[in-house]
Amino acid sequence: MLNTNLKHLETEQEVKEVLEKNENVMICCGRMGPMCVPVFRVMEDLERSYPHVTFRDQDFDISAADIIRNLPDCALFMGLPFTVYFKNGKVVAATSSIQNKDQVMEVLDREFGKQS
Amino acid sequence: MGNEDMENVVIAGSGPAGLTAAIYTARSGLNPLVLEGFVPGGQLIVSPEVENYPGFPEPISGMELMDRFRKQAEQFGARFKMEVIENVKIGNDLFELDTGIGRIETKTLIIATGAEAKRLDIPTEPKFYGKGVSGCATCDGAFFRDKEIMVVGGGNTAIQDAVFLTRFASKVTIVHRRDYFRAAPAEMEKAKSNPKIEWLIPWVVEEIIGDNTVTGAVLKNRETGEIQQIHCSGIFVAIGHDPKSEAFKELVETDKNGFILAEAGSTRTSTPGVFACGDVCDPVYKQAVVAAGHGCMAAIDLEQYIYIHRRK
């Protein structure tokens, strides 16, 4: 169970809906561990500054996480969390393991446009 | 000091030192605010098993141990925020803490920010982070089932990680730059008796090899200069830690390596009202139980400071 202030994706239906209904989506799939929590915190921190991006997290160990875990873009990943950026439902970037705020912002700015 | 929003005590850090300070100051009615940082629980949460913390005859995971610390502090009234101090200004009888999210005013400050893991600092390392290179065996070990892994380091963390990773890996090679180990004898015995573990000493990693993921590493023998290439799919780095004191360098004195300097036999720093405890000021012991004791000292030093300050 994730203890964050982000909205969690708990079912496959929720994953599909968030990707269908939003143009820019960042999903971080991980656990409450030392590599994942910093990324969750960065997302919480950036959520207000990027209103044009939908931020969600997901527990790596639930079955609904298959959608993220089985993405071809994550096939070579060997470090938690798996963080995937979607534009119009398609993957535009994906990272593995811990990322700092600058690294996350670099992808957000590049793929979705700069913060407001 | 009439500001009702002003904190009595802010504790930066939530490892054994910070949470022990929180337990003591909360129990003394000081209503501490703990700024947990982005990794609550500190370094210990990556330890799969803690066997040497007094009072726990059975091994306990670092995550669970720190959870118990936190609950105990919470029971006595400690409050928690997941924020990190980025800058500190000294005001009139107060400290202004900038966390990037907001500002906090406090009468006293305990710095217990601990230390962060060092990286190998070789050019190819960042490229392979999350694609074979990791700093957390408990987080990422399961990705290396039936694969060959290298663990770099010679302290307790490295040796514990190596033993833990044998649950998944077909082979674990420990690469260490010295011909002696700092790990505790009990940890060494476990590793030495594990048939999946091999040893390369005194070798250092010169280069990480791979295309999209790690496939091996180039190693150099520190005594002979010999170079060899070994195959591995994962490299777990556990080569020590640097103190997390960057945000406080203008506030308190540190040594050349960044460890905060405290008065001998106390936790008082060069700035009155600021106390330091745990790994951020401990270049020698770096043990959870030492950090916890140090956190207790900081709380008592702080209580004394407040008592004297009130009387003035």
Coordinates of C-alpha atoms in Angstrom, one line a residue:
Chain A
M1 CA 0.0 0.0 0.0
L2 CA 1.3 3.4 -0.9
N3 CA 1.4 6.1 1.7
T4 CA 1.5 9.2 -0.5
N5 CA -0.6 12.2 -1.2
L6 CA -0.9 11.3 -4.9
K7 CA -3.9 9.6 -6.3
H8 CA -3.3 5.8 -6.6
L9 CA -4.1 3.7 -9.6
E10 CA -5.5 0.5 -8.1
T11 CA -7.3 -1.2 -10.9
E12 CA -6.5 -1.8 -14.6
Q13 CA -9.7 0.1 -15.4
E14 CA -8.4 3.2 -13.5
V15 CA -5.1 3.0 -15.5
K16 CA -7.0 2.8 -18.8
E17 CA -9.3 5.7 -17.8
V18 CA -6.6 8.0 -16.7
L19 CA -4.7 7.4 -20.0
E20 CA -7.9 7.9 -22.1
K21 CA -9.1 11.0 -20.3
N22 CA -5.9 12.9 -20.0
E23 CA -3.4 14.2 -22.5
N24 CA -0.3 14.3 -20.3
V25 CA 0.1 11.6 -17.6
M26 CA 3.0 10.7 -15.4
I27 CA 2.7 7.3 -13.5
C28 CA 5.2 6.1 -11.0
C29 CA 5.0 2.5 -10.2
G30 CA 6.9 1.4 -7.1
R31 CA 7.0 0.7 -3.4
M32 CA 7.4 2.7 -0.2
G33 CA 11.1 2.1 -0.4
P34 CA 14.2 4.4 -0.5
M35 CA 14.4 4.5 -4.3
C36 CA 10.7 5.1 -4.8
V37 CA 9.7 7.5 -2.1
P38 CA 11.9 10.3 -3.3
V39 CA 10.2 10.1 -6.7
F40 CA 6.7 10.1 -5.1
R41 CA 7.7 13.2 -3.1
V42 CA 9.0 15.0 -6.2
M43 CA 5.7 14.3 -7.9
E44 CA 3.8 15.6 -4.9
D45 CA 6.0 18.7 -5.0
L46 CA 5.5 19.3 -8.7
E47 CA 1.8 18.5 -9.0
R48 CA 0.6 22.1 -8.4
S49 CA 3.2 23.5 -10.8
Y50 CA 2.2 21.3 -13.7
P51 CA -1.6 21.5 -13.8
H52 CA -1.5 20.3 -17.4
V53 CA 0.0 17.0 -16.2
T54 CA -1.9 14.3 -14.4
F55 CA 0.3 12.7 -11.7
R56 CA -0.5 9.2 -10.4
D57 CA 1.3 6.5 -8.5
Q58 CA 0.8 2.7 -8.3
D59 CA 1.8 -0.1 -6.0
F60 CA 4.3 -2.2 -8.0
D61 CA 3.0 -5.5 -6.4
I62 CA -0.6 -5.3 -7.4
S63 CA -1.9 -7.1 -10.5
A64 CA -3.1 -3.8 -12.1
A65 CA 0.6 -2.8 -12.3
D66 CA 1.0 -5.4 -15.0
I67 CA 0.1 -2.7 -17.5
I68 CA 3.2 -0.7 -16.5
R69 CA 5.5 -3.6 -15.7
N70 CA 4.8 -5.2 -19.1
L71 CA 5.3 -2.2 -21.2
P72 CA 8.1 -2.8 -23.8
D73 CA 9.6 0.5 -22.7
C74 CA 10.2 -1.1 -19.2
A75 CA 11.4 -4.4 -20.5
L76 CA 15.0 -3.6 -19.6
F77 CA 14.3 -2.0 -16.3
M78 CA 16.0 -3.5 -13.2
G79 CA 15.4 -0.8 -10.6
L80 CA 12.4 0.5 -8.8
P81 CA 10.4 2.6 -9.4
F82 CA 9.3 2.4 -13.0
T83 CA 8.2 5.9 -14.0
V84 CA 6.4 6.3 -17.3
Y85 CA 5.2 9.4 -19.1
F86 CA 2.3 9.2 -21.5
K87 CA 1.0 11.7 -24.1
N88 CA -2.4 10.9 -25.5
G89 CA -2.1 7.4 -24.1
K90 CA 1.3 6.7 -25.7
V91 CA 4.6 6.3 -23.9
V92 CA 6.9 9.2 -24.6
A93 CA 9.5 8.6 -21.9
A94 CA 10.2 6.0 -19.1
T95 CA 12.8 5.9 -16.4
S96 CA 14.0 3.3 -13.9
S97 CA 15.2 3.7 -10.4
I98 CA 15.5 6.9 -8.3
Q99 CA 15.2 10.2 -10.0
N100 CA 15.7 13.7 -8.5
K101 CA 13.5 16.7 -9.1
D102 CA 15.7 18.1 -11.9
Q103 CA 15.6 14.8 -13.8
V104 CA 11.8 14.6 -13.5
M105 CA 11.3 18.3 -14.5
E106 CA 13.6 17.8 -17.5
V107 CA 11.3 15.1 -18.8
L108 CA 8.1 17.0 -17.9
D109 CA 9.3 20.2 -19.6
R110 CA 10.6 18.3 -22.7
E111 CA 7.5 16.1 -23.3
F112 CA 4.6 18.2 -21.9
G113 CA 5.8 21.8 -21.8
K114 CA 7.2 23.9 -19.0
Q115 CA 5.5 24.5 -15.7
S116 CA 3.0 27.4 -15.3
Chain B
M1 CA 9.3 34.6 21.4
G2 CA 5.6 35.5 21.3
N3 CA 5.0 33.9 17.9
E4 CA 2.5 31.0 18.5
D5 CA 3.5 29.4 15.2
M6 CA 7.1 29.1 16.3
E7 CA 8.3 25.6 17.0
N8 CA 10.1 24.7 20.2
V9 CA 12.3 22.2 18.4
V10 CA 12.6 21.1 14.9
I11 CA 14.4 17.8 14.2
A12 CA 15.8 17.4 10.7
G13 CA 16.1 13.7 9.9
S14 CA 14.2 10.6 10.8
G15 CA 16.8 7.9 11.2
P16 CA 17.7 6.4 14.6
A17 CA 19.2 9.7 15.8
G18 CA 16.4 11.9 14.8
L19 CA 13.6 9.7 16.0
T20 CA 15.3 9.0 19.4
A21 CA 15.6 12.8 19.8
A22 CA 11.9 13.0 18.9
I23 CA 11.0 10.4 21.5
Y24 CA 12.9 12.2 24.2
T25 CA 11.8 15.8 23.3
A26 CA 8.2 14.7 22.9
R27 CA 8.2 12.9 26.2
S28 CA 9.5 16.1 27.7
G29 CA 6.5 18.0 26.4
L30 CA 8.5 20.0 23.8
N31 CA 6.1 19.0 21.0
P32 CA 8.9 18.4 18.4
L33 CA 8.3 18.7 14.7
V34 CA 10.3 16.1 12.7
L35 CA 11.2 16.9 9.1
E36 CA 11.5 13.4 7.9
G37 CA 13.2 14.1 4.6
F38 CA 12.3 12.3 1.4
V39 CA 13.3 8.9 2.7
P40 CA 11.7 8.5 6.1
G41 CA 13.7 6.2 8.3
G42 CA 17.1 7.0 6.9
Q43 CA 19.7 4.6 5.6
L44 CA 18.6 1.8 7.8
I45 CA 15.5 1.1 5.9
V46 CA 17.5 -0.5 3.1
S47 CA 18.9 -3.1 5.5
P48 CA 17.2 -6.4 5.0
E49 CA 18.1 -7.7 8.5
V50 CA 19.3 -5.9 11.6
E51 CA 20.8 -8.4 14.0
N52 CA 22.8 -6.1 16.4
Y53 CA 20.2 -3.7 17.7
P54 CA 19.9 -4.4 21.4
G55 CA 16.5 -5.7 22.5
F56 CA 15.8 -7.6 19.3
P57 CA 17.1 -11.2 19.7
E58 CA 15.5 -12.1 16.4
P59 CA 16.6 -10.2 13.3
I60 CA 14.3 -7.3 12.3
S61 CA 14.2 -5.5 9.0
G62 CA 15.5 -2.0 9.0
M63 CA 12.2 -0.8 7.7
E64 CA 10.3 -2.4 10.6
L65 CA 12.7 -1.2 13.2
M66 CA 12.4 2.4 12.0
D67 CA 8.7 2.1 11.9
R68 CA 8.7 1.1 15.6
F69 CA 10.9 4.1 16.4
R70 CA 8.5 6.4 14.5
K71 CA 5.4 4.9 16.3
Q72 CA 7.0 5.4 19.6
A73 CA 7.8 9.1 18.8
E74 CA 4.3 9.6 17.5
Q75 CA 2.8 8.1 20.7
F76 CA 4.5 10.8 22.7
G77 CA 3.2 13.5 20.4
A78 CA 6.0 14.1 17.9
R79 CA 4.7 15.6 14.6
F80 CA 6.0 14.7 11.2
K81 CA 6.4 16.5 7.8
M82 CA 8.0 15.1 4.7
E83 CA 10.2 18.1 4.1
V84 CA 13.9 18.8 3.8
I85 CA 15.6 21.9 5.0
E86 CA 17.2 23.7 2.1
N87 CA 18.5 26.8 4.0
V88 CA 18.7 28.1 7.5
K89 CA 18.7 31.8 8.6
I90 CA 19.5 32.9 12.1
G91 CA 17.0 35.4 13.3
N92 CA 16.5 37.1 16.6
D93 CA 16.5 34.2 19.1
L94 CA 15.1 31.9 16.4
F95 CA 16.0 30.0 13.3
E96 CA 14.2 30.4 10.0
L97 CA 14.1 27.1 8.1
D98 CA 13.4 27.2 4.4
T99 CA 12.1 23.8 3.2
G100 CA 11.4 24.8 -0.4
I101 CA 7.7 24.1 0.4
G102 CA 7.4 26.6 3.2
R103 CA 9.2 28.5 6.1
I104 CA 9.3 27.2 9.6
E105 CA 10.5 29.3 12.6
T106 CA 12.0 27.4 15.5
K107 CA 13.7 28.2 18.8
T108 CA 16.1 25.2 18.5
L109 CA 17.2 22.8 15.9
I110 CA 18.5 19.2 16.0
I111 CA 20.4 18.2 12.9
A112 CA 20.1 14.4 12.4
T113 CA 20.1 14.2 8.6
G114 CA 22.5 11.3 8.5
A115 CA 24.5 10.4 5.5
E116 CA 23.8 9.4 1.9
A117 CA 25.3 6.6 -0.2
K118 CA 28.4 7.3 -2.2
R119 CA 28.4 6.4 -5.9
L120 CA 31.3 4.9 -7.8
D121 CA 31.7 8.2 -9.7
I122 CA 32.7 6.6 -13.0
P123 CA 31.4 8.0 -16.3
T124 CA 29.2 5.1 -17.3
E125 CA 27.5 4.7 -13.8
P126 CA 24.6 7.1 -14.3
K127 CA 23.7 5.6 -17.6
F128 CA 23.1 2.2 -16.0
Y129 CA 21.4 3.3 -12.9
G130 CA 18.1 1.3 -12.9
K131 CA 19.4 -0.9 -15.7
G132 CA 21.8 -3.0 -13.7
V133 CA 23.4 -0.6 -11.3
S134 CA 21.6 -0.2 -7.9
G135 CA 22.2 1.1 -4.4
C136 CA 19.4 -0.9 -2.8
A137 CA 19.6 -4.7 -2.7
T138 CA 16.2 -5.0 -1.0
C139 CA 14.6 -2.8 -3.6
D140 CA 16.1 -4.3 -6.7
G141 CA 17.5 -7.7 -5.8
A142 CA 14.5 -9.6 -7.3
F143 CA 15.2 -8.3 -10.7
F144 CA 18.4 -10.4 -10.8
R145 CA 17.0 -13.9 -10.3
D146 CA 19.5 -16.5 -11.6
K147 CA 21.9 -13.8 -12.7
E148 CA 25.4 -13.0 -11.8
I149 CA 25.8 -10.0 -9.6
M150 CA 28.7 -7.9 -8.3
V151 CA 28.6 -6.1 -5.0
V152 CA 31.2 -3.3 -4.5
G153 CA 32.3 -2.5 -1.0
G154 CA 33.7 -4.0 2.2
G155 CA 31.5 -2.7 5.0
N156 CA 28.5 -4.2 6.8
T157 CA 26.1 -3.0 4.1
A158 CA 28.1 -4.5 1.2
I159 CA 28.5 -7.8 3.0
Q160 CA 24.8 -8.0 4.1
D161 CA 23.7 -7.0 0.6
A162 CA 25.9 -9.8 -0.9
V163 CA 24.4 -12.4 1.4
F164 CA 20.9 -11.1 0.8
L165 CA 21.3 -11.1 -3.0
T166 CA 22.3 -14.8 -3.0
R167 CA 18.6 -15.4 -2.5
F168 CA 18.1 -14.4 -6.1
A169 CA 21.4 -14.5 -7.9
S170 CA 23.3 -17.5 -9.3
K171 CA 26.6 -15.9 -8.1
V172 CA 27.6 -12.9 -6.2
T173 CA 31.1 -11.5 -6.5
I174 CA 32.3 -9.1 -3.8
V175 CA 34.7 -6.5 -5.1
H176 CA 36.6 -4.6 -2.5
R177 CA 39.5 -2.1 -2.9
R178 CA 41.3 -3.1 0.3
D179 CA 42.7 -6.4 1.5
Y180 CA 40.7 -6.1 4.7
F181 CA 37.1 -5.6 5.5
R182 CA 35.3 -3.2 7.9
A183 CA 32.3 -5.5 8.1
A184 CA 31.6 -7.1 11.5
P185 CA 33.1 -10.6 11.9
A186 CA 29.6 -12.1 12.2
E187 CA 28.6 -10.7 8.8
M188 CA 31.9 -11.9 7.3
E189 CA 31.3 -15.4 8.5
K190 CA 27.9 -15.6 6.9
A191 CA 29.4 -14.4 3.6
K192 CA 32.4 -16.6 3.7
S193 CA 30.3 -19.7 4.4
N194 CA 27.9 -18.9 1.5
P195 CA 28.9 -21.0 -1.6
K196 CA 27.4 -18.5 -4.0
I197 CA 29.8 -15.7 -2.9
E198 CA 33.1 -15.1 -4.5
W199 CA 35.7 -12.5 -3.6
L200 CA 37.9 -10.1 -5.5
I201 CA 40.3 -8.1 -3.4
P202 CA 42.0 -5.6 -3.7
W203 CA 40.2 -4.6 -6.9
V204 CA 38.4 -1.5 -8.0
V205 CA 35.8 -1.0 -10.7
E206 CA 37.2 1.0 -13.6
E207 CA 34.3 0.8 -16.1
I208 CA 30.8 -0.6 -16.4
I209 CA 30.1 -2.4 -19.6
G210 CA 26.9 -2.9 -21.5
D211 CA 24.7 -1.6 -24.2
N212 CA 21.2 -1.0 -22.8
T213 CA 21.8 -2.9 -19.6
V214 CA 24.9 -3.9 -17.6
T215 CA 26.7 -6.9 -19.0
G216 CA 30.0 -6.7 -17.0
A217 CA 32.7 -4.5 -15.6
V218 CA 36.3 -3.8 -16.0
L219 CA 38.3 -4.2 -12.8
K220 CA 41.8 -3.1 -11.8
N221 CA 43.9 -4.7 -9.2
R222 CA 45.2 -2.0 -6.9
E223 CA 48.4 -3.8 -6.0
T224 CA 49.5 -5.2 -9.4
G225 CA 47.7 -3.0 -11.8
E226 CA 46.3 -6.0 -13.6
I227 CA 43.1 -5.4 -15.5
Q228 CA 40.4 -8.0 -15.9
Q229 CA 36.8 -8.0 -17.2
I230 CA 34.1 -9.9 -15.5
H231 CA 30.6 -10.8 -16.6
C232 CA 27.7 -9.6 -14.4
S233 CA 24.1 -8.4 -14.9
G234 CA 23.9 -6.3 -11.8
I235 CA 26.3 -4.1 -9.8
F236 CA 25.2 -3.1 -6.3
V237 CA 27.2 -0.3 -4.9
A238 CA 27.8 0.0 -1.1
I239 CA 31.0 1.9 -0.7
G240 CA 30.1 4.1 2.2
H241 CA 28.3 7.4 2.9
D242 CA 28.9 11.1 2.9
P243 CA 27.3 13.3 5.6
K244 CA 24.2 15.2 4.6
S245 CA 25.3 18.6 5.9
E246 CA 25.3 20.7 2.8
A247 CA 22.3 22.9 3.9
F248 CA 23.9 23.6 7.3
K249 CA 27.5 24.6 6.2
E250 CA 26.8 28.3 6.8
L251 CA 25.1 27.6 10.1
V252 CA 27.6 25.3 11.9
E253 CA 31.2 24.3 11.6
T254 CA 32.0 21.1 9.8
D255 CA 35.3 19.2 9.2
K256 CA 36.9 18.9 5.8
N257 CA 34.7 15.9 4.9
G258 CA 31.4 17.7 5.8
F259 CA 30.9 16.1 9.2
I260 CA 29.3 18.5 11.6
L261 CA 31.6 19.3 14.5
A262 CA 30.2 19.2 18.0
E263 CA 31.7 20.0 21.4
A264 CA 33.5 17.0 22.9
G265 CA 31.2 14.9 24.9
S266 CA 28.1 16.7 23.8
T267 CA 26.0 17.4 20.7
R268 CA 26.3 21.2 20.9
T269 CA 27.4 22.7 17.6
S270 CA 29.3 26.0 17.0
T271 CA 25.9 27.8 16.9
P272 CA 24.0 28.0 20.2
G273 CA 20.6 26.3 20.0
V274 CA 21.7 24.0 17.2
F275 CA 22.5 20.4 18.1
A276 CA 23.8 17.6 15.8
C277 CA 23.6 13.9 16.3
G278 CA 24.0 10.6 14.4
D279 CA 25.9 9.9 11.2
V280 CA 25.9 13.6 10.1
C281 CA 28.6 14.2 12.8
D282 CA 30.0 10.6 13.2
P283 CA 32.9 9.8 10.9
V284 CA 33.8 6.7 13.0
Y285 CA 31.1 4.4 14.4
K286 CA 28.1 4.8 12.0
Q287 CA 25.9 2.4 13.9
A288 CA 22.2 2.7 14.5
V289 CA 22.6 2.1 18.2
V290 CA 25.2 4.8 18.5
A291 CA 23.0 7.2 16.5
A292 CA 20.1 6.5 18.8
G293 CA 22.2 7.2 21.8
H294 CA 23.5 10.3 20.2
G295 CA 19.9 11.4 19.5
C296 CA 19.1 11.0 23.2
M297 CA 22.1 13.2 24.0
A298 CA 20.9 15.9 21.6
A299 CA 17.5 15.9 23.3
I300 CA 19.0 16.2 26.8
D301 CA 21.5 18.9 25.6
L302 CA 18.6 20.8 24.0
E303 CA 16.3 20.5 27.1
Q304 CA 19.2 22.0 29.2
Y305 CA 19.6 24.8 26.6
I306 CA 15.9 25.7 26.7
Y307 CA 15.9 25.6 30.5
I308 CA 18.9 27.9 30.8
H309 CA 17.5 30.2 28.0
R310 CA 14.2 30.5 29.8
R311 CA 15.9 31.5 33.0
K312 CA 17.8 34.3 31.4

